[in-house]
Coordinates of C-alpha atoms in Angstrom, one line a residue:
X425 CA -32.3 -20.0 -66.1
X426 CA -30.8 -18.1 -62.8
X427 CA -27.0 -17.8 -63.1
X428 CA -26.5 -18.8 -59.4
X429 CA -23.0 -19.5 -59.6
X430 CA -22.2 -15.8 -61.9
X431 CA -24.2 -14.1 -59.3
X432 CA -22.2 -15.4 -56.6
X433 CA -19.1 -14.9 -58.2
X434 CA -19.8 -11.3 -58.9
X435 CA -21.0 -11.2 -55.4
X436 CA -17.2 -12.3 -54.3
X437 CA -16.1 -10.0 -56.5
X438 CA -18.1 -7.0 -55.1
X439 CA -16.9 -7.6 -51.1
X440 CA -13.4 -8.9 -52.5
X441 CA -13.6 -4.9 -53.9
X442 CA -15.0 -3.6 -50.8
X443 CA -12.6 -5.2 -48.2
X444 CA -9.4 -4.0 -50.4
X445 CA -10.9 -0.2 -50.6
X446 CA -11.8 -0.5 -47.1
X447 CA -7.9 -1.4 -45.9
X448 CA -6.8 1.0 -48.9
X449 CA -8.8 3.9 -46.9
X450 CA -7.7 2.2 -43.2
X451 CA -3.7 2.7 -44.3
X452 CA -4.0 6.2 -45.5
X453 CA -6.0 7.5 -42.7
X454 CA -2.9 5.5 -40.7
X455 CA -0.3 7.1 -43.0
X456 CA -2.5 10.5 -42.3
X457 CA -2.6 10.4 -38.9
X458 CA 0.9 9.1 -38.7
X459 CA 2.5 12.2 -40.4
X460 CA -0.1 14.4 -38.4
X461 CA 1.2 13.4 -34.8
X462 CA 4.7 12.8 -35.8
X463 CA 5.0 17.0 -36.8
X464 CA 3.9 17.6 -33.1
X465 CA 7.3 18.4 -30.9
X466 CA 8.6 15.4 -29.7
X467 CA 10.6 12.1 -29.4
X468 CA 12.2 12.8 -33.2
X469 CA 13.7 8.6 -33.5
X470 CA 11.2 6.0 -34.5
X471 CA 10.9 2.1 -34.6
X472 CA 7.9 0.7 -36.6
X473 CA 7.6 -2.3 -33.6
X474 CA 8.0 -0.4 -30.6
X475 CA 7.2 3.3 -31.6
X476 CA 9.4 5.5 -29.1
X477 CA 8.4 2.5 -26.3
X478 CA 12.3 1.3 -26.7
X479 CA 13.4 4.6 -25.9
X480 CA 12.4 4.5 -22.2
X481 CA 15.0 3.9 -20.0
X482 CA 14.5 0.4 -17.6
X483 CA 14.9 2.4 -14.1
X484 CA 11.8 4.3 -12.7
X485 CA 14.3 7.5 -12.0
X486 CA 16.3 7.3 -15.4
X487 CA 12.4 7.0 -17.0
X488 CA 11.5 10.5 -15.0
X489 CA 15.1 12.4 -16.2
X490 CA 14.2 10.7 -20.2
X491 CA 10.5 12.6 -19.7
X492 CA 11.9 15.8 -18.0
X493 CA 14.1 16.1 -20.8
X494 CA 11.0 16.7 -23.1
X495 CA 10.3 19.6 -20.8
X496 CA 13.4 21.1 -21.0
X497 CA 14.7 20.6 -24.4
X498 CA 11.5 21.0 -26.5
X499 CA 10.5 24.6 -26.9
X500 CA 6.4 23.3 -26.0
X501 CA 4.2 23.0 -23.3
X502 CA 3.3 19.4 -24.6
X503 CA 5.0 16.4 -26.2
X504 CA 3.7 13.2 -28.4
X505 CA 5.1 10.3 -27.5
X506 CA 4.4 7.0 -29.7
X507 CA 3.3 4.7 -26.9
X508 CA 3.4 1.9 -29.9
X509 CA 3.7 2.8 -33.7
X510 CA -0.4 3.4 -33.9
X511 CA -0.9 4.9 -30.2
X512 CA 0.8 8.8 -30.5
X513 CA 0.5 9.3 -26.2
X514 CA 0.3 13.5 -25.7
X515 CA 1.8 14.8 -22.2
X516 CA 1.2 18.0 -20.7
X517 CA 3.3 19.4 -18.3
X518 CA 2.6 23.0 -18.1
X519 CA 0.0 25.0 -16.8
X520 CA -2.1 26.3 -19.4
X521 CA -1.9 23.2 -21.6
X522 CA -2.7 21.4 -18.0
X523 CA -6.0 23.7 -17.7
X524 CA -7.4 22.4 -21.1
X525 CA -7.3 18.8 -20.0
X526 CA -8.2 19.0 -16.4
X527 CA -10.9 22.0 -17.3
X528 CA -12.5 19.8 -19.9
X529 CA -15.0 16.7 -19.2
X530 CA -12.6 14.3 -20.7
X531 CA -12.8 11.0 -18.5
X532 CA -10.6 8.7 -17.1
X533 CA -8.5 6.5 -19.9
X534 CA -10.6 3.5 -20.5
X535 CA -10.3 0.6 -22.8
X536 CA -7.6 -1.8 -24.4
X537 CA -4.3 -0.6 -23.6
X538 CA -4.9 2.2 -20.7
X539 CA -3.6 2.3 -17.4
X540 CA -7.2 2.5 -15.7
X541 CA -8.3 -0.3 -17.4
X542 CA -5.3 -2.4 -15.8
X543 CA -6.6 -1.6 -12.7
X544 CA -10.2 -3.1 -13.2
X545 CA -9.4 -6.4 -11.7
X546 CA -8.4 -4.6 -8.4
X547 CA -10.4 -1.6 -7.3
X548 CA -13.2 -2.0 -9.9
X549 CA -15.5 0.7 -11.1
X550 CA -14.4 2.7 -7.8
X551 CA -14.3 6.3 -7.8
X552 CA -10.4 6.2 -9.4
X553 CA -11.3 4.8 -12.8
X554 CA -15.0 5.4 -13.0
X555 CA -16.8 8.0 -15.6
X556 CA -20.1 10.1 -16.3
X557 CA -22.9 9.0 -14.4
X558 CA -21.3 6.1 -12.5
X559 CA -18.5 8.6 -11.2
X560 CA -20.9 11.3 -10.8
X561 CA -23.1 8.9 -8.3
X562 CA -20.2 7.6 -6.3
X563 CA -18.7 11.1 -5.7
X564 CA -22.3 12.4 -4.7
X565 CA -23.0 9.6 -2.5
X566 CA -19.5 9.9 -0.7
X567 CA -18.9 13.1 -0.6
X568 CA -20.8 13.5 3.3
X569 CA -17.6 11.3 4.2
X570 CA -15.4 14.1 4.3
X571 CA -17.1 16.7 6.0
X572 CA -15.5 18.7 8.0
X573 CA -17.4 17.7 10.9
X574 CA -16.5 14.4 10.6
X575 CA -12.7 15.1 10.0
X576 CA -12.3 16.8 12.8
X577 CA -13.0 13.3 14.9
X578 CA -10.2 11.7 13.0
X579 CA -7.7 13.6 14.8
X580 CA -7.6 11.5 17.8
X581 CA -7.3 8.6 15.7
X582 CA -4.1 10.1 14.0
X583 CA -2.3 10.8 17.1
X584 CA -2.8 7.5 18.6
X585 CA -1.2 6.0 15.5
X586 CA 1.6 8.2 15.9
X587 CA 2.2 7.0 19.7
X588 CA 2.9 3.2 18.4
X589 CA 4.7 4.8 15.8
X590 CA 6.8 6.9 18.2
X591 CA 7.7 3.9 20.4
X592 CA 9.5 1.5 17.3
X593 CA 11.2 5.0 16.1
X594 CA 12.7 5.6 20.2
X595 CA 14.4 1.8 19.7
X596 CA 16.2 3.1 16.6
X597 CA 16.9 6.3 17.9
X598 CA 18.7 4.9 20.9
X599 CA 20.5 2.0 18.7
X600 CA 21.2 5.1 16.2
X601 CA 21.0 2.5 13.4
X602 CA 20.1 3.7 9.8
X603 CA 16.1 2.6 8.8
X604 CA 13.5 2.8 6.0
X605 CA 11.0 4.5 7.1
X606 CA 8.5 3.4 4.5
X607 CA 7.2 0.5 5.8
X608 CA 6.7 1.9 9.1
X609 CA 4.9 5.0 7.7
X610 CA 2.8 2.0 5.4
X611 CA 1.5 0.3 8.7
X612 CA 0.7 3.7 10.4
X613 CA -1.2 5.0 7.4
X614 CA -3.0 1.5 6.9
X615 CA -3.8 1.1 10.5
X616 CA -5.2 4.8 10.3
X617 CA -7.4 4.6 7.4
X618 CA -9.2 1.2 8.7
X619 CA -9.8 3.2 12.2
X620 CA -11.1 6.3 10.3
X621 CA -13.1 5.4 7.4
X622 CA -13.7 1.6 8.5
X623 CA -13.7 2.1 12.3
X624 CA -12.1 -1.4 12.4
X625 CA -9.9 -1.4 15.2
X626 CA -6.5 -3.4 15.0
X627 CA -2.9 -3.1 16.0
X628 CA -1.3 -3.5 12.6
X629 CA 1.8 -1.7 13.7
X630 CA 2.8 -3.9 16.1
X631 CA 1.8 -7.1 14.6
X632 CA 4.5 -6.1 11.9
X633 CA 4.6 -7.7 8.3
X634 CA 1.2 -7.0 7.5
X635 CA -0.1 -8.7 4.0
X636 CA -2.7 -6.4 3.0
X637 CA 0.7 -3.8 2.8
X638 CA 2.4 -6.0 1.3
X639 CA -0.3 -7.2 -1.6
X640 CA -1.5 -3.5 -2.3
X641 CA 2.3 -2.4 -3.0
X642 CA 2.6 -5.6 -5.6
X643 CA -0.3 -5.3 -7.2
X644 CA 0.6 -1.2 -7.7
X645 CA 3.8 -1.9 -9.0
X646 CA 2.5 -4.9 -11.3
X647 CA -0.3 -2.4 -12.5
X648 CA 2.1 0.1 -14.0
X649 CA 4.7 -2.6 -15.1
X650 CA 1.8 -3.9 -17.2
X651 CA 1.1 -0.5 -18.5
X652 CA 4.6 0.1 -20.0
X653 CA 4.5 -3.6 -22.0
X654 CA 2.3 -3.8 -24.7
X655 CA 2.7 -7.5 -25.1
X656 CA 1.2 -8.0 -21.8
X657 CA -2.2 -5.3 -22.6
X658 CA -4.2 -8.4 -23.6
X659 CA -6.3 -9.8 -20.4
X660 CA -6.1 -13.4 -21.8
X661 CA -2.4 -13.3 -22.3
X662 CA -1.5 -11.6 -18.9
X663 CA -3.4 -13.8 -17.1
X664 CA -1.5 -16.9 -17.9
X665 CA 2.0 -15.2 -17.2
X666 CA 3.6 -15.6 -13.7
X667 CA 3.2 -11.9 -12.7
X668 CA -0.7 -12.0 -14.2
X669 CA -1.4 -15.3 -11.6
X670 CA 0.3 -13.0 -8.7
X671 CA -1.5 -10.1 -9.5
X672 CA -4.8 -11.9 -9.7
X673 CA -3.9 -13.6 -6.9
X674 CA -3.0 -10.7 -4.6
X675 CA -6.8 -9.5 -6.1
X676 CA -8.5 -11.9 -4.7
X677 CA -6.7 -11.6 -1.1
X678 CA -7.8 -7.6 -0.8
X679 CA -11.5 -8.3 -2.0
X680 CA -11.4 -10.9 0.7
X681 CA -10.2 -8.6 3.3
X682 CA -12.4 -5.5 2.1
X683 CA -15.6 -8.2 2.2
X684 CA -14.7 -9.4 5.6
X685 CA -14.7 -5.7 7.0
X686 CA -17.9 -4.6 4.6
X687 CA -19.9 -7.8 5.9
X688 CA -18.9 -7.4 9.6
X689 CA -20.2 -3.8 9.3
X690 CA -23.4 -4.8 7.7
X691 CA -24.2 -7.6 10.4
X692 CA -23.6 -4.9 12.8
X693 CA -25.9 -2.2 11.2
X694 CA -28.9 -4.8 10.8
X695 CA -29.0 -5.6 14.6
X696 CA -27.5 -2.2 16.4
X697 CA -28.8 0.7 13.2
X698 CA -26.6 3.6 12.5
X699 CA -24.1 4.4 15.6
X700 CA -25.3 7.1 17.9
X701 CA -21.8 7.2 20.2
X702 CA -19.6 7.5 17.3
X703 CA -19.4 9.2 14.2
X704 CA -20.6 8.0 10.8
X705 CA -17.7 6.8 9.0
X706 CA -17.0 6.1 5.1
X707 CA -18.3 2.6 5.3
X708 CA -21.3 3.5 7.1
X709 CA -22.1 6.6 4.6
X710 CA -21.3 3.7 1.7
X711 CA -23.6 0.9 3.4
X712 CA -26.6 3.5 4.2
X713 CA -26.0 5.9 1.4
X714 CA -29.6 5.7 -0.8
X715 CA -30.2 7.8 -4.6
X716 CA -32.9 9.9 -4.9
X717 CA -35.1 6.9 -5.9
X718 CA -34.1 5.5 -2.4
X719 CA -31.7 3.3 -4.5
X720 CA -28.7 1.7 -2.3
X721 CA -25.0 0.9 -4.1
X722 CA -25.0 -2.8 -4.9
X723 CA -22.5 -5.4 -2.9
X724 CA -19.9 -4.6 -6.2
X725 CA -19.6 -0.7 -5.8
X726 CA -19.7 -1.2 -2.1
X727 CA -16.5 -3.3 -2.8
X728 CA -15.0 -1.4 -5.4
X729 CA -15.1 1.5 -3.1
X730 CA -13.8 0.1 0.0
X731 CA -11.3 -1.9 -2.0
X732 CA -10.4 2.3 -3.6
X733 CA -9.9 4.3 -0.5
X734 CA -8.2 1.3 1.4
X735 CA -5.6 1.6 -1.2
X736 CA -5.7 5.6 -1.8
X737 CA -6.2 6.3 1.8
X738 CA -3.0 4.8 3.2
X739 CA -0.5 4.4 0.3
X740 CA -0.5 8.1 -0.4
X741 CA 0.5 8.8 2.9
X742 CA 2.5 6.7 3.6
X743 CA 4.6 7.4 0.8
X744 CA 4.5 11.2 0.5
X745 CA 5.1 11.9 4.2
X746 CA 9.1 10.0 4.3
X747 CA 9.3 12.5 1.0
X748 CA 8.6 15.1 2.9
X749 CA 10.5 14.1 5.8
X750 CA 13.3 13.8 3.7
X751 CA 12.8 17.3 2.2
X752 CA 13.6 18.7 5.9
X753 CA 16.2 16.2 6.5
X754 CA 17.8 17.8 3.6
X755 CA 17.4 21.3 4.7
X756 CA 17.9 21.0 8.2
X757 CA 17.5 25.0 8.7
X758 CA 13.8 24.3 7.5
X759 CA 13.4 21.6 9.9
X760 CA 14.7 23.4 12.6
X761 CA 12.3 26.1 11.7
X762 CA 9.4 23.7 11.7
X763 CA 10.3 22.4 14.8
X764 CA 10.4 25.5 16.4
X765 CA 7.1 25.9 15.2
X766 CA 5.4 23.2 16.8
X767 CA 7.4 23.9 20.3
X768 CA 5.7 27.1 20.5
X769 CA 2.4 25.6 19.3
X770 CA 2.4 23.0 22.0
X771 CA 4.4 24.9 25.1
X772 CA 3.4 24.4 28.4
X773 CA 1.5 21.1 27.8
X774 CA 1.8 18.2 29.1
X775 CA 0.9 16.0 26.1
X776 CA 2.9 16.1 22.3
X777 CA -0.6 15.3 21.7
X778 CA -2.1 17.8 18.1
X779 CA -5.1 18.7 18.1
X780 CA -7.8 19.9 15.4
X781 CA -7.1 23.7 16.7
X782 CA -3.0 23.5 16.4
X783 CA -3.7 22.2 12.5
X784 CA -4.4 25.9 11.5
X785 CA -1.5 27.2 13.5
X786 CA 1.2 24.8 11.9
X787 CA 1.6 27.7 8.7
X788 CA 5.4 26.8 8.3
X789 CA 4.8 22.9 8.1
X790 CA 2.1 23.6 5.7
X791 CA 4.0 25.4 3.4
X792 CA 6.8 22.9 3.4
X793 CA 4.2 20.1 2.9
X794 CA 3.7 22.1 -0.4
X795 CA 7.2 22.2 -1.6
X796 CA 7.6 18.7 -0.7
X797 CA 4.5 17.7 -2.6
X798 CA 5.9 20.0 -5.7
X799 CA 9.1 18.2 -6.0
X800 CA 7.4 14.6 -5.3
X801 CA 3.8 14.7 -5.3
X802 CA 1.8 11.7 -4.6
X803 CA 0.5 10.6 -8.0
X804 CA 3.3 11.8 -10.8
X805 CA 0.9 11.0 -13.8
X806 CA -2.8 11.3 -14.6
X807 CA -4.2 10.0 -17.7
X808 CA -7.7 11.1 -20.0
X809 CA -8.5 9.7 -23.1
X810 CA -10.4 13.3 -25.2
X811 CA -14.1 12.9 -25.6
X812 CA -14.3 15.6 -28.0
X813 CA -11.5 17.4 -30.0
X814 CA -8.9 19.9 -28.2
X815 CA -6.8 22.0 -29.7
X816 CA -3.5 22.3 -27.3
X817 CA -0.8 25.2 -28.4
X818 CA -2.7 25.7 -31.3
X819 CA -2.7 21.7 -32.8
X820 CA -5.7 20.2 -32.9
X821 CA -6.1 16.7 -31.0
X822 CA -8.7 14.7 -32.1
X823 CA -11.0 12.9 -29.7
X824 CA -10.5 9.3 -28.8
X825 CA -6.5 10.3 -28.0
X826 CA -5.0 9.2 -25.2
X827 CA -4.1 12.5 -22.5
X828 CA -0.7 11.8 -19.9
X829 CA -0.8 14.9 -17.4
X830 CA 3.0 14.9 -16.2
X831 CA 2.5 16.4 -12.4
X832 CA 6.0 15.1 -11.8
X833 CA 7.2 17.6 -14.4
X834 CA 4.9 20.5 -14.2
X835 CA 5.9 20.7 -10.7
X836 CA 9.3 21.2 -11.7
X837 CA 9.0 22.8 -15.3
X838 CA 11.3 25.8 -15.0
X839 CA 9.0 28.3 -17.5
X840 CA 6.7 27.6 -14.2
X841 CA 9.4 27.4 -11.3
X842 CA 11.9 29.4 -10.5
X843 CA 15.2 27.1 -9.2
X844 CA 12.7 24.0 -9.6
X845 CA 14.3 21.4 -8.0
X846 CA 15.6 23.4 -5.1
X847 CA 13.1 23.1 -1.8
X848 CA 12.0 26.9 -0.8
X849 CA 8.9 26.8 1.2
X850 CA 8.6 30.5 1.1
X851 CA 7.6 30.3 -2.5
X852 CA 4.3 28.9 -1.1
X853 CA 3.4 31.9 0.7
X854 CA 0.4 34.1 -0.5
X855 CA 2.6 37.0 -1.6
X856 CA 4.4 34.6 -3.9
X857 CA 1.8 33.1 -5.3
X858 CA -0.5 35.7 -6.2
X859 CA 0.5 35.8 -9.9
X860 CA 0.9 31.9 -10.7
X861 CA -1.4 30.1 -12.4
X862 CA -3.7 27.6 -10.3
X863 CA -3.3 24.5 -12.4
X864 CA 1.1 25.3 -11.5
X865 CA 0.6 22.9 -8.3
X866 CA -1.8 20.3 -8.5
X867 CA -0.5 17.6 -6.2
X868 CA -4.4 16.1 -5.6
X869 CA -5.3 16.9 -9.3
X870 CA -7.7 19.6 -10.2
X871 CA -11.3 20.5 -11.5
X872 CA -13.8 18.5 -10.9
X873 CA -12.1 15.3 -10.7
X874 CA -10.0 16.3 -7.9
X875 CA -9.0 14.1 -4.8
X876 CA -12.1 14.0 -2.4
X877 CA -9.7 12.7 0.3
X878 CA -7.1 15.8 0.2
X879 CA -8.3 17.0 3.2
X880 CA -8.5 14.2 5.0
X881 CA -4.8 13.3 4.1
X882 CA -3.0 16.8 4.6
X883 CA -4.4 16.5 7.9
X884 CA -3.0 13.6 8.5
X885 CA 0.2 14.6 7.2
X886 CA 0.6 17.8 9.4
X887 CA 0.0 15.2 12.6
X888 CA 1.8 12.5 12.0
X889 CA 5.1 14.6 10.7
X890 CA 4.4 16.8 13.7
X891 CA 4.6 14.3 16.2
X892 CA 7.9 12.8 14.8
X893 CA 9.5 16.1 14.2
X894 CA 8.4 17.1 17.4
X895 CA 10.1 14.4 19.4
X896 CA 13.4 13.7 17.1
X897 CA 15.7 15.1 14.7
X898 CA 16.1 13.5 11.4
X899 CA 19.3 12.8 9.6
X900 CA 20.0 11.7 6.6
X901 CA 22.6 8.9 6.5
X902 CA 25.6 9.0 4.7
X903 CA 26.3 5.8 3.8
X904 CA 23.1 5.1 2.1
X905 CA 22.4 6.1 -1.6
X906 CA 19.8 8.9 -2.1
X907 CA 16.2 7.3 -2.5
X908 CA 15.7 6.7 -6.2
X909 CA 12.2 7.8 -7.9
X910 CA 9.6 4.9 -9.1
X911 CA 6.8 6.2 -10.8
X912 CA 3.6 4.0 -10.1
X913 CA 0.3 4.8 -9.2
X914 CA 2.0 6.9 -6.3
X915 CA 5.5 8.2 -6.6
X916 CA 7.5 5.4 -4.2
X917 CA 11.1 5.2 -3.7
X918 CA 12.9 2.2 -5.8
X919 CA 15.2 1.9 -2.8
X920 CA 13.3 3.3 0.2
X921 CA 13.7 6.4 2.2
X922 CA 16.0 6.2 5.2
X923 CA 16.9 7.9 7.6
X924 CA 18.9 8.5 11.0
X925 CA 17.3 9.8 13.7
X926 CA 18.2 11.3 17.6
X927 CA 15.6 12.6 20.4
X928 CA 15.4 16.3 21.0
X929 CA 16.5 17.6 24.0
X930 CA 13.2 19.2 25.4

C-alpha cells in the first residue's frame, strides 16, 4: 500500500531543505556583496538599520558640505554610500567617471525605493522618468517643439513677462525695501511657459498667489523628502501619512489644471484645425503629433507630458535665474560689466525691449550664466540604475546598482576647477576651455538624455536677467542671511534669495 503520509513527509522534508539552502546562499551572496561595496572608498562608519542614512545631516546645505566632503577627502572620483544596509548608492562627481554613466544606455532609476519612481504619481511616464522605447517615442515626437524656428517666436513672449515683472520690482525699488525674489521669478516663469508651450494666455503675475506655484513647489519638496526616508518608500504606507494625502492631493489639483488646458486645446483644434496665424506650440505638436503607423499619444502621455514641461519649464528658471542674479550681486564688477554690455547692445533705442538678434551679442551675460549654473546648476543630482555591468576606476559595478551623478559637486570638484567656488566667468571663454573635459560642466545633463528644453531656457534666461539688469542695480542686503542650498529636484534656496535693488541712472 502507498505510503501517502512518508511521501509527504519526505516531501516537507525536501522543500524544508531547499528553503534553508536557498536563504543559506541569499546571506552569503549578502555577506559577499556586502564586503564587495564596503572596500570601495567611502563613508567608512556603519549602522546595520540605517546603513550611512543616519549620517546625513537634517539641513539641505549641511547635506551638500557632508557630500562635498567625499569629494574632497577621498582620493576617488566616486564614492559608495549605503543608502540602507542592502542598497550600497555609487556617486560620481568627476568627469571621466561622469562620461561612463551618462555615455552608457543606463536608464532612469526605476522601481521600489528610487527617486523617479516617487515621482510617478505626479508627472507620470513623462519624458523625466521614462526609458527605452517609451522615452525614445516621446523625445522623437517632441523634439519639433524646440526648433529653432519656433524659439525664436518665444522671444516676444519673454519680454512681455518681463514688463509685468519690471513694474512690481519699480515699487520696491522706490520703497528700497529688501525682497525674495523667488516667487516673483516663479510667477514670471509660470506665466511664460503657459504662453509659449500652451499658448494659454493669463495674467498670473498680477493675480499674485498663484496655486499651481505653490502645489508644484510642495509636491517637489515632498518628492525628495520621501526619497531620503526609507520608511516612507512603500506606496501603501505613504499614502496614509499626512504628507502622502498632501502630496496626492496637490496631484490631483495639477492633473486638473494640465486637463483643463489639454481639453480646451483639443475642443479648439477639432472646430478651427492647426493655427495658421500663430505658431505651433508644444501642446499643439503633443495633440497632433502621429508615429509612423499614424499612431497619436493616448489622453495619459498627453498628460504626463504637459503635467512634465509645466513643471520643468518654469521651476528651473525660476530658480536658477535669482542664483545667477545673485552671482552678480556678489561681484558687482561683473555686473557692472554685464550691464555695460547690454547698454551698448540696446543704445539709441527707444524700447529695453531684447530681441532674438541681441541674444547672440550678450557674450559676457552668457558666460556668467555659465559660472552661475557651475556653482548652482538647476538639477544638483541625476540618478541611473546600470543595465549592464560598469567598471568605474577600475571596480566593477554590477548591473541593477543604483548610479547618483553629483552635478552639484562635479561643478565644484577642485581636481576639475581651479578656485571652485569662486565666480570667474572668464573661465568660460573658448581659450580656457579648450583642454577640459566636456562632461566638467553639465548643467542640463549630457548624452543622449540631455535637456530638450536647454535652449529654450537659456534664452529665457539671457532676456529676462537682461531686462532687470538693464533697468536696476542689484544689491545684496546685509541684514539678511545668505540663501541657504536645498537640494530637490532643482537646487532652491531653503530661505529664498533676496535682494535690494535701485534704478539706473540712464
Amino acid at each position: 500500500m502507498l505510503d501517502v503520509g512518508g511521501i509527504l513527509n519526505s516531501c516537507s522534508v525536501a522543500v524544508l531543505t531547499l528553503g534553508i539552502i536557498w536563504l543559506v546562499c541569499q546571506i552569503y551572496q549578502t555577506i559577499v556583496r556586502f564586503h564587495y561595496f564596503n572596500q570601495l572608498p567611502g563613508e567608512p562608519s556603519f549602522s546595520w538599520l540605517f546603513g550611512n542614512l543616519h549620517k546625513l545631516p537634517s539641513t539641505g546645505e549641511r547635506r551638500l558640505e557632508y557630500g562635498y566632503q567625499n569629494v574632497t577627502d577621498i582620493n576617488s572620483k566616486f564614492s559608495r554610500f549605503w543608502f540602507t544596509p542592502f542598497r550600497p548608492d555609487i556617486t560620481v562627481y568627476h568627469p571621466e567617471t561622469v562620461k561612463v554613466i551618462l555615455k552608457s544606455s543606463a536608464p532612469k532609476a526605476r522601481g521600489y525605493g528610487t527617486v523617479y519612481e516617487h515621482a510617478m504619481p505626479w508627472i507620470g511616464n513623462g519624458l523625466i522618468v521614462s526609458n527605452g522605447a517609451t522615452w525614445a517615442r516621446a523625445r522623437r515626437l517632441l523634439t519639433p517643439a524646440f526648433h529653432f524656428d519656433i524659439l525664436k517666436n518665444y522671444v516676444s513672449v519673454y519680454n512681455t513677462a518681463a514688463d509685468t515683472l519690471v513694474e512690481k520690482l519699480d515699487k520696491l525699488a522706490e520703497s528700497g525695501e529688501s525682497f525674495d525674489l523667488c516667487p516673483l521669478m516663479t510667477l514670471c516663469t509660470l506665466e511664460i511657459i503657459l504662453k509659449c508651450a500652451m499658448s494659454y494666455d493669463t495674467d498670473i503675475q498680477r493675480e499674485g498667489q498663484n496655486p499651481y506655484a505653490k502645489a508644484t513647489r510642495e509636491l517637489a519638496a515632498a518628492w525628495f523628502e520621501r526619497n531620503r526616508q526609507p520608511w516612507f518608500w512603500s506606496d501603501f504606507i505613504f499614502k496614509w501619512t499626512s504628507k502622502g494625502k498632501r502630496f496626492l492631493q496637490n496631484c490631483d489639483f495639477v492633473h486638473q489644471v494640465a486637463e483643463e488646458i489639454i481639453n480646451k486645446r483639443r475642443d479648439q483644434l477639432n472646430k478651427e484645425g492647426l493655427p495658421s496665424k500663430r505658431h505651433l506650440d508644444f501642446l499643439d505638436i503633443l495633440l497632433s503629433a502621429r508615429d509612423e503607423d499614424g499612431k497619436p499619444m493616448t489622453d495619459l502621455e498627453i498628460r504626463n507630458e504637459v503635467d512634465t514641461f509645466l513643471f520643468a519649464g518654469h521651476d528651473t528658471t525660476a530658480t536658477a535665474a535669482p542664483w545667477i542674479v545673485y552671482c552678480l550681486a556678489k561681484n558687482p564688477e561683473c555686473q557692472t560689466k554685464v550691464q555695460d554690455e547690454i547698454d551698448s547692445v540696446l543704445e539709441g533705442r527707444d524700447s529695453d525691449c531684447i530681441m532674438w538678434s541681441d541674444i547672440s551679442k550678450l557674450n559676457y551675460l552668457a558666460l556668467c550664466i555659465k559660472e552661475a549654473m557651475r556653482l548652482y546648476p538647476p538639477a544638483p543630482f541625476l540618478q541611473r540604475r546600470l543595465n549592464e555591468d560598469v567598471t568605474i576606476e577600475g571596480h566593477k559595478i554590477p548591473a541593477g546598482n543604483i548610479i547618483n551623478i553629483a552635478i552639484v559637486h562635479l561643478h565644484r570638484n577642485p581636481d576639475v576647477w581651479d578656485q571652485p567656488h569662486d565666480f570667474i566667468p572668464e573661465r568660460f571663454l573658448s581659450t580656457n576651455l579648450k583642454d577640459k573635459d566636456s562632461f566638467s560642466f553639465i548643467p542640463f545633463s549630457a548624452g543622449s538624455r540631455n535637456c530638450i528644453g536647454q535652449n529654450f531656457a537659456l534664452n529665457e534666461e539671457k532676456v529676462l536677467i537682461a531686462r532687470l539688469l538693464r533697468r536696476y542695480f542689484f544689491k545684496i542686503p546685509a541684514d539678511v542671511p545668505p540663501p541657504k542650498r536645498i537640494p530637490q529636484a532643482v537646487l532652491h534656496s531653503e530661505n529664498g534669495v533676496w535682494f535690494q535693488i535701485q534704478k539706473r541712472k540712464k
